[in-house]
Amino acid sequence: MAFRREGEGLIKPLFSIIIPTYNCAHKLAATLESVLLQPEELFEVIIVDGGSTDETATVVNRYEKEFSFISEQDRGVYDAFNKGIAMSTGKYILFLGAGDRLKDGVLERVAELLPLDEVSFVYGNAYLMRHNVHVCGEFSRKAFMERNICQQAIFYERRIFELLGGFELKYKVYADWAFNMSCFAEPRIRKIYLEMVIADYEGWGISDTQDDLAFKQDFPRLIRHHVGIAEYIRYRVYLARVDFFLFRQSLVNSMRAAMAQPKSLLARRKRCDVEQEANLGE
């Protein structure tokens, strides 16, 4: 199967699958095998390695399929994403992590539903193996105030990166969240939800194990800019209510702890406070 764009000849492949890796050879084979089960004329695979010291290169070389593979030090997973985009030739770009697995036949099903000539952000659902649940669902701009779309379920039409640039490297964990917010805010990008599971992913990625202070600091600004001032105000009110609730809960817990103290201990503390005040008065 090939993909035709208006005014041009046939373009192969339709999909560029970019896989960032770093010392995860033991998980990479399962991901590559799930990709190789798809129709081979539909995709190319680009593996961007961060200079692994394990058997990652050996795993890649086991396969007869010719993958694009580079291995060099980088500035994190989103630096690898940006490198992979620059190396890619496909019409749509999908990012997978080592350990993620495409569902059988999913690329063929998605290919039949893609628009011909629009700048499109196409996304579906993902299956979180760790918790045995399906995640994502259809999104709106407001939804990004609470959660993000799973990276394994998104097909970016490559002109999106021409419009918006690449992933922001100062966000070490949630650069995709910030980027997806900007995609939904951009009227020139058509957003298309496919009610199907694109991939299984295991979890315990960087978003589960690391913090992103820069993203947290910028999050109110991102909401204001990409979601809107009204939602930003609601978000600030929500945060104020959360802070008040936590303060009230902490106060209640402190009072309960005090009430649970033995009366003799409370009496001793009172006498101690009185003696301290008397000493201060002398």
PDB file of C-alpha atoms in Angstrom:
ATOM      1  CA  MET A   1       0.000   0.000   0.000  1.00  0.00           C
ATOM      2  CA  ALA A   2       1.221   3.483  -0.810  1.00  0.00           C
ATOM      3  CA  PHE A   3       0.031   6.981  -0.072  1.00  0.00           C
ATOM      4  CA  ARG A   4      -0.815   9.588  -2.685  1.00  0.00           C
ATOM      5  CA  ARG A   5      -0.792  13.295  -1.966  1.00  0.00           C
ATOM      6  CA  GLU A   6      -2.565  15.665  -4.332  1.00  0.00           C
ATOM      7  CA  GLY A   7      -0.255  16.916  -7.071  1.00  0.00           C
ATOM      8  CA  GLU A   8       2.499  14.433  -6.260  1.00  0.00           C
ATOM      9  CA  GLY A   9       3.459  10.894  -7.060  1.00  0.00           C
ATOM     10  CA  LEU A  10       3.402   7.940  -4.731  1.00  0.00           C
ATOM     11  CA  ILE A  11       5.078   8.418  -1.390  1.00  0.00           C
ATOM     12  CA  LYS A  12       6.560   5.528   0.531  1.00  0.00           C
ATOM     13  CA  PRO A  13       6.462   4.862   3.356  1.00  0.00           C
ATOM     14  CA  LEU A  14       3.292   6.225   4.862  1.00  0.00           C
ATOM     15  CA  PHE A  15       4.527   5.867   8.438  1.00  0.00           C
ATOM     16  CA  SER A  16       7.852   6.670  10.083  1.00  0.00           C
ATOM     17  CA  ILE A  17       8.114   4.813  13.387  1.00  0.00           C
ATOM     18  CA  ILE A  18      10.688   6.425  15.659  1.00  0.00           C
ATOM     19  CA  ILE A  19      11.982   4.439  18.633  1.00  0.00           C
ATOM     20  CA  PRO A  20      14.292   6.186  21.138  1.00  0.00           C
ATOM     21  CA  THR A  21      16.446   3.766  23.130  1.00  0.00           C
ATOM     22  CA  TYR A  22      18.976   3.779  25.915  1.00  0.00           C
ATOM     23  CA  ASN A  23      20.197   0.551  27.522  1.00  0.00           C
ATOM     24  CA  CYS A  24      16.919  -1.269  26.931  1.00  0.00           C
ATOM     25  CA  ALA A  25      17.998  -4.084  24.629  1.00  0.00           C
ATOM     26  CA  HIS A  26      15.981  -6.621  26.628  1.00  0.00           C
ATOM     27  CA  LYS A  27      12.749  -4.839  25.682  1.00  0.00           C
ATOM     28  CA  LEU A  28      13.516  -3.666  22.161  1.00  0.00           C
ATOM     29  CA  ALA A  29      12.998  -7.007  20.389  1.00  0.00           C
ATOM     30  CA  ALA A  30       9.317  -7.215  21.370  1.00  0.00           C
ATOM     31  CA  THR A  31       8.691  -3.731  19.970  1.00  0.00           C
ATOM     32  CA  LEU A  32      10.472  -4.414  16.684  1.00  0.00           C
ATOM     33  CA  GLU A  33       8.664  -7.709  16.214  1.00  0.00           C
ATOM     34  CA  SER A  34       5.272  -6.022  16.699  1.00  0.00           C
ATOM     35  CA  VAL A  35       6.228  -3.486  14.021  1.00  0.00           C
ATOM     36  CA  LEU A  36       7.477  -6.132  11.596  1.00  0.00           C
ATOM     37  CA  LEU A  37       4.091  -7.848  11.733  1.00  0.00           C
ATOM     38  CA  GLN A  38       2.626  -4.811   9.927  1.00  0.00           C
ATOM     39  CA  PRO A  39       2.648  -4.605   6.073  1.00  0.00           C
ATOM     40  CA  GLU A  40       6.262  -3.775   5.301  1.00  0.00           C
ATOM     41  CA  GLU A  41       5.473  -1.307   2.516  1.00  0.00           C
ATOM     42  CA  LEU A  42       3.695   0.939   4.992  1.00  0.00           C
ATOM     43  CA  PHE A  43       6.520   1.903   7.313  1.00  0.00           C
ATOM     44  CA  GLU A  44      10.133   2.696   8.007  1.00  0.00           C
ATOM     45  CA  VAL A  45      11.778   2.228  11.409  1.00  0.00           C
ATOM     46  CA  ILE A  46      14.195   4.759  12.869  1.00  0.00           C
ATOM     47  CA  ILE A  47      15.986   3.802  16.077  1.00  0.00           C
ATOM     48  CA  VAL A  48      17.675   6.711  17.824  1.00  0.00           C
ATOM     49  CA  ASP A  49      19.929   5.407  20.570  1.00  0.00           C
ATOM     50  CA  GLY A  50      21.472   7.574  23.266  1.00  0.00           C
ATOM     51  CA  GLY A  51      24.830   5.777  23.315  1.00  0.00           C
ATOM     52  CA  SER A  52      23.805   2.521  24.980  1.00  0.00           C
ATOM     53  CA  THR A  53      26.417   0.283  26.549  1.00  0.00           C
ATOM     54  CA  ASP A  54      24.272  -2.861  26.464  1.00  0.00           C
ATOM     55  CA  GLU A  55      23.313  -5.121  23.521  1.00  0.00           C
ATOM     56  CA  THR A  56      21.004  -2.651  21.767  1.00  0.00           C
ATOM     57  CA  ALA A  57      23.043  -2.598  18.544  1.00  0.00           C
ATOM     58  CA  THR A  58      23.242  -6.402  18.554  1.00  0.00           C
ATOM     59  CA  VAL A  59      19.460  -6.684  18.829  1.00  0.00           C
ATOM     60  CA  VAL A  60      18.974  -4.285  15.909  1.00  0.00           C
ATOM     61  CA  ASN A  61      21.444  -6.210  13.746  1.00  0.00           C
ATOM     62  CA  ARG A  62      19.575  -9.490  14.258  1.00  0.00           C
ATOM     63  CA  TYR A  63      16.811  -8.469  11.911  1.00  0.00           C
ATOM     64  CA  GLU A  64      16.982  -8.722   8.150  1.00  0.00           C
ATOM     65  CA  LYS A  65      14.841  -5.628   7.821  1.00  0.00           C
ATOM     66  CA  GLU A  66      17.043  -2.600   7.240  1.00  0.00           C
ATOM     67  CA  PHE A  67      16.435  -0.123  10.047  1.00  0.00           C
ATOM     68  CA  SER A  68      17.813   3.386  10.294  1.00  0.00           C
ATOM     69  CA  PHE A  69      19.976   3.346  13.417  1.00  0.00           C
ATOM     70  CA  ILE A  70      22.183   5.901  15.097  1.00  0.00           C
ATOM     71  CA  SER A  71      23.826   5.695  18.503  1.00  0.00           C
ATOM     72  CA  GLU A  72      25.324   8.756  20.137  1.00  0.00           C
ATOM     73  CA  GLN A  73      24.976  10.754  23.311  1.00  0.00           C
ATOM     74  CA  ASP A  74      21.944  12.998  23.390  1.00  0.00           C
ATOM     75  CA  ARG A  75      20.047  15.372  25.682  1.00  0.00           C
ATOM     76  CA  GLY A  76      17.245  12.992  26.528  1.00  0.00           C
ATOM     77  CA  VAL A  77      14.285  11.279  24.930  1.00  0.00           C
ATOM     78  CA  TYR A  78      12.906  14.413  23.243  1.00  0.00           C
ATOM     79  CA  ASP A  79      16.270  15.146  21.678  1.00  0.00           C
ATOM     80  CA  ALA A  80      16.037  11.628  20.234  1.00  0.00           C
ATOM     81  CA  PHE A  81      12.504  12.429  19.004  1.00  0.00           C
ATOM     82  CA  ASN A  82      13.752  15.525  17.194  1.00  0.00           C
ATOM     83  CA  LYS A  83      16.658  13.636  15.626  1.00  0.00           C
ATOM     84  CA  GLY A  84      14.293  10.931  14.444  1.00  0.00           C
ATOM     85  CA  ILE A  85      11.982  13.494  12.860  1.00  0.00           C
ATOM     86  CA  ALA A  86      14.919  14.952  10.925  1.00  0.00           C
ATOM     87  CA  MET A  87      15.850  11.461   9.673  1.00  0.00           C
ATOM     88  CA  SER A  88      12.311  10.433   8.735  1.00  0.00           C
ATOM     89  CA  THR A  89      10.708  10.353   5.292  1.00  0.00           C
ATOM     90  CA  GLY A  90       7.174   9.133   6.105  1.00  0.00           C
ATOM     91  CA  LYS A  91       3.963  11.126   5.809  1.00  0.00           C
ATOM     92  CA  TYR A  92       2.945  10.372   9.412  1.00  0.00           C
ATOM     93  CA  ILE A  93       5.229   9.985  12.418  1.00  0.00           C
ATOM     94  CA  LEU A  94       4.624   7.651  15.358  1.00  0.00           C
ATOM     95  CA  PHE A  95       6.807   7.407  18.459  1.00  0.00           C
ATOM     96  CA  LEU A  96       7.179   4.117  20.326  1.00  0.00           C
ATOM     97  CA  GLY A  97       9.257   3.237  23.370  1.00  0.00           C
ATOM     98  CA  ALA A  98      11.209   0.028  23.799  1.00  0.00           C
ATOM     99  CA  GLY A  99       8.714  -2.412  25.277  1.00  0.00           C
ATOM    100  CA  ASP A 100       5.684  -0.891  23.520  1.00  0.00           C
ATOM    101  CA  ARG A 101       3.861  -3.109  21.031  1.00  0.00           C
ATOM    102  CA  LEU A 102       1.728  -2.166  18.062  1.00  0.00           C
ATOM    103  CA  LYS A 103      -1.573  -3.997  17.799  1.00  0.00           C
ATOM    104  CA  ASP A 104      -1.780  -6.516  14.972  1.00  0.00           C
ATOM    105  CA  GLY A 105      -2.837  -4.914  11.685  1.00  0.00           C
ATOM    106  CA  VAL A 106      -3.229  -1.455  13.200  1.00  0.00           C
ATOM    107  CA  LEU A 107      -1.168   0.450  10.605  1.00  0.00           C
ATOM    108  CA  GLU A 108      -3.284  -0.919   7.777  1.00  0.00           C
ATOM    109  CA  ARG A 109      -6.504   0.035   9.571  1.00  0.00           C
ATOM    110  CA  VAL A 110      -5.244   3.534  10.356  1.00  0.00           C
ATOM    111  CA  ALA A 111      -3.999   4.048   6.787  1.00  0.00           C
ATOM    112  CA  GLU A 112      -7.520   3.594   5.441  1.00  0.00           C
ATOM    113  CA  LEU A 113      -8.825   6.422   7.656  1.00  0.00           C
ATOM    114  CA  LEU A 114      -6.172   9.091   7.122  1.00  0.00           C
ATOM    115  CA  PRO A 115      -7.061  12.290   5.229  1.00  0.00           C
ATOM    116  CA  LEU A 116      -5.411  12.840   1.883  1.00  0.00           C
ATOM    117  CA  ASP A 117      -4.032  16.344   2.080  1.00  0.00           C
ATOM    118  CA  GLU A 118      -4.713  17.932   5.471  1.00  0.00           C
ATOM    119  CA  VAL A 119      -2.246  18.717   8.238  1.00  0.00           C
ATOM    120  CA  SER A 120      -3.617  16.206  10.723  1.00  0.00           C
ATOM    121  CA  PHE A 121      -3.116  15.088  14.300  1.00  0.00           C
ATOM    122  CA  VAL A 122      -4.568  11.565  14.332  1.00  0.00           C
ATOM    123  CA  TYR A 123      -4.855   9.701  17.601  1.00  0.00           C
ATOM    124  CA  GLY A 124      -6.520   6.683  19.161  1.00  0.00           C
ATOM    125  CA  ASN A 125      -6.328   4.734  22.392  1.00  0.00           C
ATOM    126  CA  ALA A 126      -3.588   2.785  24.133  1.00  0.00           C
ATOM    127  CA  TYR A 127      -3.597  -0.175  26.493  1.00  0.00           C
ATOM    128  CA  LEU A 128      -1.651   0.243  29.725  1.00  0.00           C
ATOM    129  CA  MET A 129      -0.409  -3.261  30.501  1.00  0.00           C
ATOM    130  CA  ARG A 130       0.744  -2.403  34.028  1.00  0.00           C
ATOM    131  CA  HIS A 131      -2.787  -1.520  35.154  1.00  0.00           C
ATOM    132  CA  ASN A 132      -4.756  -3.559  32.614  1.00  0.00           C
ATOM    133  CA  VAL A 133      -6.735  -0.526  31.412  1.00  0.00           C
ATOM    134  CA  HIS A 134      -7.404   1.324  28.173  1.00  0.00           C
ATOM    135  CA  VAL A 135      -6.470   4.992  28.233  1.00  0.00           C
ATOM    136  CA  CYS A 136      -6.796   8.179  26.157  1.00  0.00           C
ATOM    137  CA  GLY A 137     -10.251   8.541  24.606  1.00  0.00           C
ATOM    138  CA  GLU A 138     -11.371  11.591  22.646  1.00  0.00           C
ATOM    139  CA  PHE A 139      -9.717  14.843  23.771  1.00  0.00           C
ATOM    140  CA  SER A 140     -10.517  18.520  23.874  1.00  0.00           C
ATOM    141  CA  ARG A 141      -8.264  21.465  24.634  1.00  0.00           C
ATOM    142  CA  LYS A 142      -9.640  21.590  28.178  1.00  0.00           C
ATOM    143  CA  ALA A 143      -8.669  17.951  28.775  1.00  0.00           C
ATOM    144  CA  PHE A 144      -4.985  18.896  28.706  1.00  0.00           C
ATOM    145  CA  MET A 145      -5.456  20.716  31.994  1.00  0.00           C
ATOM    146  CA  GLU A 146      -5.642  17.289  33.644  1.00  0.00           C
ATOM    147  CA  ARG A 147      -3.903  14.745  31.409  1.00  0.00           C
ATOM    148  CA  ASN A 148      -2.077  14.082  28.171  1.00  0.00           C
ATOM    149  CA  ILE A 149      -2.644  11.812  25.169  1.00  0.00           C
ATOM    150  CA  CYS A 150      -0.489   8.685  25.184  1.00  0.00           C
ATOM    151  CA  GLN A 151       2.428   9.199  22.841  1.00  0.00           C
ATOM    152  CA  GLN A 152       2.081   5.628  21.538  1.00  0.00           C
ATOM    153  CA  ALA A 153      -1.378   6.439  20.163  1.00  0.00           C
ATOM    154  CA  ILE A 154      -0.577   9.562  18.091  1.00  0.00           C
ATOM    155  CA  PHE A 155       0.189   9.885  14.382  1.00  0.00           C
ATOM    156  CA  TYR A 156       1.610  13.322  13.583  1.00  0.00           C
ATOM    157  CA  GLU A 157       1.355  14.453   9.976  1.00  0.00           C
ATOM    158  CA  ARG A 158       4.892  15.639   9.353  1.00  0.00           C
ATOM    159  CA  ARG A 159       3.922  19.199   8.396  1.00  0.00           C
ATOM    160  CA  ILE A 160       2.910  19.690  12.032  1.00  0.00           C
ATOM    161  CA  PHE A 161       6.607  19.944  12.863  1.00  0.00           C
ATOM    162  CA  GLU A 162       7.093  22.473  10.081  1.00  0.00           C
ATOM    163  CA  LEU A 163       4.356  24.609  11.644  1.00  0.00           C
ATOM    164  CA  LEU A 164       5.306  24.248  15.307  1.00  0.00           C
ATOM    165  CA  GLY A 165       8.939  23.126  15.357  1.00  0.00           C
ATOM    166  CA  GLY A 166      10.186  20.208  17.419  1.00  0.00           C
ATOM    167  CA  PHE A 167       9.837  19.176  21.044  1.00  0.00           C
ATOM    168  CA  GLU A 168      11.018  21.648  23.697  1.00  0.00           C
ATOM    169  CA  LEU A 169      14.109  20.155  25.318  1.00  0.00           C
ATOM    170  CA  LYS A 170      13.821  22.100  28.562  1.00  0.00           C
ATOM    171  CA  TYR A 171      10.898  19.826  29.432  1.00  0.00           C
ATOM    172  CA  LYS A 172      12.612  16.565  30.310  1.00  0.00           C
ATOM    173  CA  VAL A 173       9.459  14.514  30.960  1.00  0.00           C
ATOM    174  CA  TYR A 174       6.425  16.318  29.532  1.00  0.00           C
ATOM    175  CA  ALA A 175       7.620  17.964  26.320  1.00  0.00           C
ATOM    176  CA  ASP A 176       5.040  15.878  24.439  1.00  0.00           C
ATOM    177  CA  TRP A 177       2.281  17.235  26.723  1.00  0.00           C
ATOM    178  CA  ALA A 178       3.284  20.810  25.938  1.00  0.00           C
ATOM    179  CA  PHE A 179       3.584  20.002  22.225  1.00  0.00           C
ATOM    180  CA  ASN A 180       0.188  18.284  22.073  1.00  0.00           C
ATOM    181  CA  MET A 181      -1.428  21.287  23.756  1.00  0.00           C
ATOM    182  CA  SER A 182      -0.030  23.522  21.040  1.00  0.00           C
ATOM    183  CA  CYS A 183      -1.287  21.108  18.359  1.00  0.00           C
ATOM    184  CA  PHE A 184      -4.836  21.310  19.682  1.00  0.00           C
ATOM    185  CA  ALA A 185      -4.630  25.091  19.901  1.00  0.00           C
ATOM    186  CA  GLU A 186      -3.467  25.434  16.276  1.00  0.00           C
ATOM    187  CA  PRO A 187      -6.500  25.872  13.951  1.00  0.00           C
ATOM    188  CA  ARG A 188      -4.537  24.788  10.880  1.00  0.00           C
ATOM    189  CA  ILE A 189      -4.157  21.281  12.335  1.00  0.00           C
ATOM    190  CA  ARG A 190      -7.117  18.955  12.003  1.00  0.00           C
ATOM    191  CA  LYS A 191      -7.647  16.720  15.039  1.00  0.00           C
ATOM    192  CA  ILE A 192      -8.998  13.233  14.276  1.00  0.00           C
ATOM    193  CA  TYR A 193      -9.893  10.658  16.918  1.00  0.00           C
ATOM    194  CA  LEU A 194      -9.918   6.980  15.961  1.00  0.00           C
ATOM    195  CA  GLU A 195     -11.823   4.725  18.316  1.00  0.00           C
ATOM    196  CA  MET A 196      -9.281   1.915  18.236  1.00  0.00           C
ATOM    197  CA  VAL A 197      -6.327   0.713  20.302  1.00  0.00           C
ATOM    198  CA  ILE A 198      -3.074   1.620  18.589  1.00  0.00           C
ATOM    199  CA  ALA A 199      -0.516   0.053  20.923  1.00  0.00           C
ATOM    200  CA  ASP A 200       0.118  -1.685  24.225  1.00  0.00           C
ATOM    201  CA  TYR A 201       2.559   0.029  26.542  1.00  0.00           C
ATOM    202  CA  GLU A 202       3.961  -1.173  29.811  1.00  0.00           C
ATOM    203  CA  GLY A 203       4.253   2.082  31.766  1.00  0.00           C
ATOM    204  CA  TRP A 204       7.123   2.936  34.094  1.00  0.00           C
ATOM    205  CA  GLY A 205       8.525   5.323  31.513  1.00  0.00           C
ATOM    206  CA  ILE A 206      10.085   8.672  32.359  1.00  0.00           C
ATOM    207  CA  SER A 207       6.689  10.189  33.170  1.00  0.00           C
ATOM    208  CA  ASP A 208       6.230   7.558  35.912  1.00  0.00           C
ATOM    209  CA  THR A 209       9.717   7.736  37.373  1.00  0.00           C
ATOM    210  CA  GLN A 210      10.961  11.316  36.947  1.00  0.00           C
ATOM    211  CA  ASP A 211       9.768  14.819  37.740  1.00  0.00           C
ATOM    212  CA  ASP A 212       9.648  17.818  35.397  1.00  0.00           C
ATOM    213  CA  LEU A 213      10.003  21.011  37.399  1.00  0.00           C
ATOM    214  CA  ALA A 214      10.282  23.227  34.317  1.00  0.00           C
ATOM    215  CA  PHE A 215       6.987  21.934  32.957  1.00  0.00           C
ATOM    216  CA  LYS A 216       5.250  22.350  36.314  1.00  0.00           C
ATOM    217  CA  GLN A 217       6.496  25.920  36.531  1.00  0.00           C
ATOM    218  CA  ASP A 218       5.308  26.720  32.992  1.00  0.00           C
ATOM    219  CA  PHE A 219       2.038  24.787  33.155  1.00  0.00           C
ATOM    220  CA  PRO A 220      -0.186  27.784  34.112  1.00  0.00           C
ATOM    221  CA  ARG A 221       1.311  29.792  31.243  1.00  0.00           C
ATOM    222  CA  LEU A 222       0.776  26.889  28.823  1.00  0.00           C
ATOM    223  CA  ILE A 223      -2.865  26.627  29.879  1.00  0.00           C
ATOM    224  CA  ARG A 224      -3.363  30.390  29.489  1.00  0.00           C
ATOM    225  CA  HIS A 225      -1.731  30.377  26.053  1.00  0.00           C
ATOM    226  CA  HIS A 226      -3.093  27.154  24.539  1.00  0.00           C
ATOM    227  CA  VAL A 227      -6.371  26.549  26.360  1.00  0.00           C
ATOM    228  CA  GLY A 228      -7.560  30.092  27.063  1.00  0.00           C
ATOM    229  CA  ILE A 229      -7.766  32.758  29.727  1.00  0.00           C
ATOM    230  CA  ALA A 230     -11.175  31.605  31.017  1.00  0.00           C
ATOM    231  CA  GLU A 231      -9.928  28.092  31.616  1.00  0.00           C
ATOM    232  CA  TYR A 232      -6.732  29.498  33.118  1.00  0.00           C
ATOM    233  CA  ILE A 233      -8.798  31.445  35.680  1.00  0.00           C
ATOM    234  CA  ARG A 234     -10.814  28.322  36.478  1.00  0.00           C
ATOM    235  CA  TYR A 235      -7.555  26.425  36.876  1.00  0.00           C
ATOM    236  CA  ARG A 236      -6.179  29.001  39.326  1.00  0.00           C
ATOM    237  CA  VAL A 237      -9.421  28.905  41.314  1.00  0.00           C
ATOM    238  CA  TYR A 238      -9.207  25.117  41.352  1.00  0.00           C
ATOM    239  CA  LEU A 239      -5.628  25.262  42.675  1.00  0.00           C
ATOM    240  CA  ALA A 240      -6.675  27.730  45.385  1.00  0.00           C
ATOM    241  CA  ARG A 241      -9.471  25.400  46.438  1.00  0.00           C
ATOM    242  CA  VAL A 242      -7.089  22.454  46.523  1.00  0.00           C
ATOM    243  CA  ASP A 243      -4.634  24.425  48.680  1.00  0.00           C
ATOM    244  CA  PHE A 244      -7.430  25.438  51.048  1.00  0.00           C
ATOM    245  CA  PHE A 245      -8.694  21.862  51.272  1.00  0.00           C
ATOM    246  CA  LEU A 246      -5.199  20.565  52.048  1.00  0.00           C
ATOM    247  CA  PHE A 247      -4.689  23.264  54.688  1.00  0.00           C
ATOM    248  CA  ARG A 248      -8.053  22.483  56.277  1.00  0.00           C
ATOM    249  CA  GLN A 249      -7.336  18.756  56.219  1.00  0.00           C
ATOM    250  CA  SER A 250      -3.937  19.319  57.809  1.00  0.00           C
ATOM    251  CA  LEU A 251      -5.557  21.454  60.531  1.00  0.00           C
ATOM    252  CA  VAL A 252      -8.194  18.798  61.217  1.00  0.00           C
ATOM    253  CA  ASN A 253      -5.538  16.090  61.400  1.00  0.00           C
ATOM    254  CA  SER A 254      -3.511  18.175  63.847  1.00  0.00           C
ATOM    255  CA  MET A 255      -6.559  18.705  66.071  1.00  0.00           C
ATOM    256  CA  ARG A 256      -7.397  15.019  66.002  1.00  0.00           C
ATOM    257  CA  ALA A 257      -3.831  14.140  66.922  1.00  0.00           C
ATOM    258  CA  ALA A 258      -3.960  16.595  69.841  1.00  0.00           C
ATOM    259  CA  MET A 259      -7.267  15.185  71.076  1.00  0.00           C
ATOM    260  CA  ALA A 260      -5.796  11.707  70.963  1.00  0.00           C
ATOM    261  CA  GLN A 261      -2.975  12.669  73.326  1.00  0.00           C
ATOM    262  CA  PRO A 262      -3.306  11.424  76.958  1.00  0.00           C
ATOM    263  CA  LYS A 263      -4.696  14.138  79.256  1.00  0.00           C
ATOM    264  CA  SER A 264      -1.685  13.840  81.526  1.00  0.00           C
ATOM    265  CA  LEU A 265       0.623  14.623  78.589  1.00  0.00           C
ATOM    266  CA  LEU A 266      -1.491  17.619  77.590  1.00  0.00           C
ATOM    267  CA  ALA A 267      -1.418  18.889  81.165  1.00  0.00           C
ATOM    268  CA  ARG A 268       2.372  18.559  81.304  1.00  0.00           C
ATOM    269  CA  ARG A 269       2.640  20.502  78.052  1.00  0.00           C
ATOM    270  CA  LYS A 270       0.429  23.264  79.440  1.00  0.00           C
ATOM    271  CA  ARG A 271       2.538  23.547  82.611  1.00  0.00           C
ATOM    272  CA  CYS A 272       5.660  23.644  80.471  1.00  0.00           C
ATOM    273  CA  ASP A 273       4.194  26.486  78.354  1.00  0.00           C
ATOM    274  CA  VAL A 274       3.266  28.440  81.508  1.00  0.00           C
ATOM    275  CA  GLU A 275       6.743  28.009  82.991  1.00  0.00           C
ATOM    276  CA  GLN A 276       8.347  29.157  79.724  1.00  0.00           C
ATOM    277  CA  GLU A 277       6.196  32.293  79.674  1.00  0.00           C
ATOM    278  CA  ALA A 278       7.072  33.014  83.287  1.00  0.00           C
ATOM    279  CA  ASN A 279      10.771  32.673  82.577  1.00  0.00           C
ATOM    280  CA  LEU A 280      10.454  35.039  79.623  1.00  0.00           C
ATOM    281  CA  GLY A 281       8.765  37.589  81.871  1.00  0.00           C
ATOM    282  CA  GLU A 282      11.587  37.653  84.438  1.00  0.00           C
TER     283      GLU A 282
END
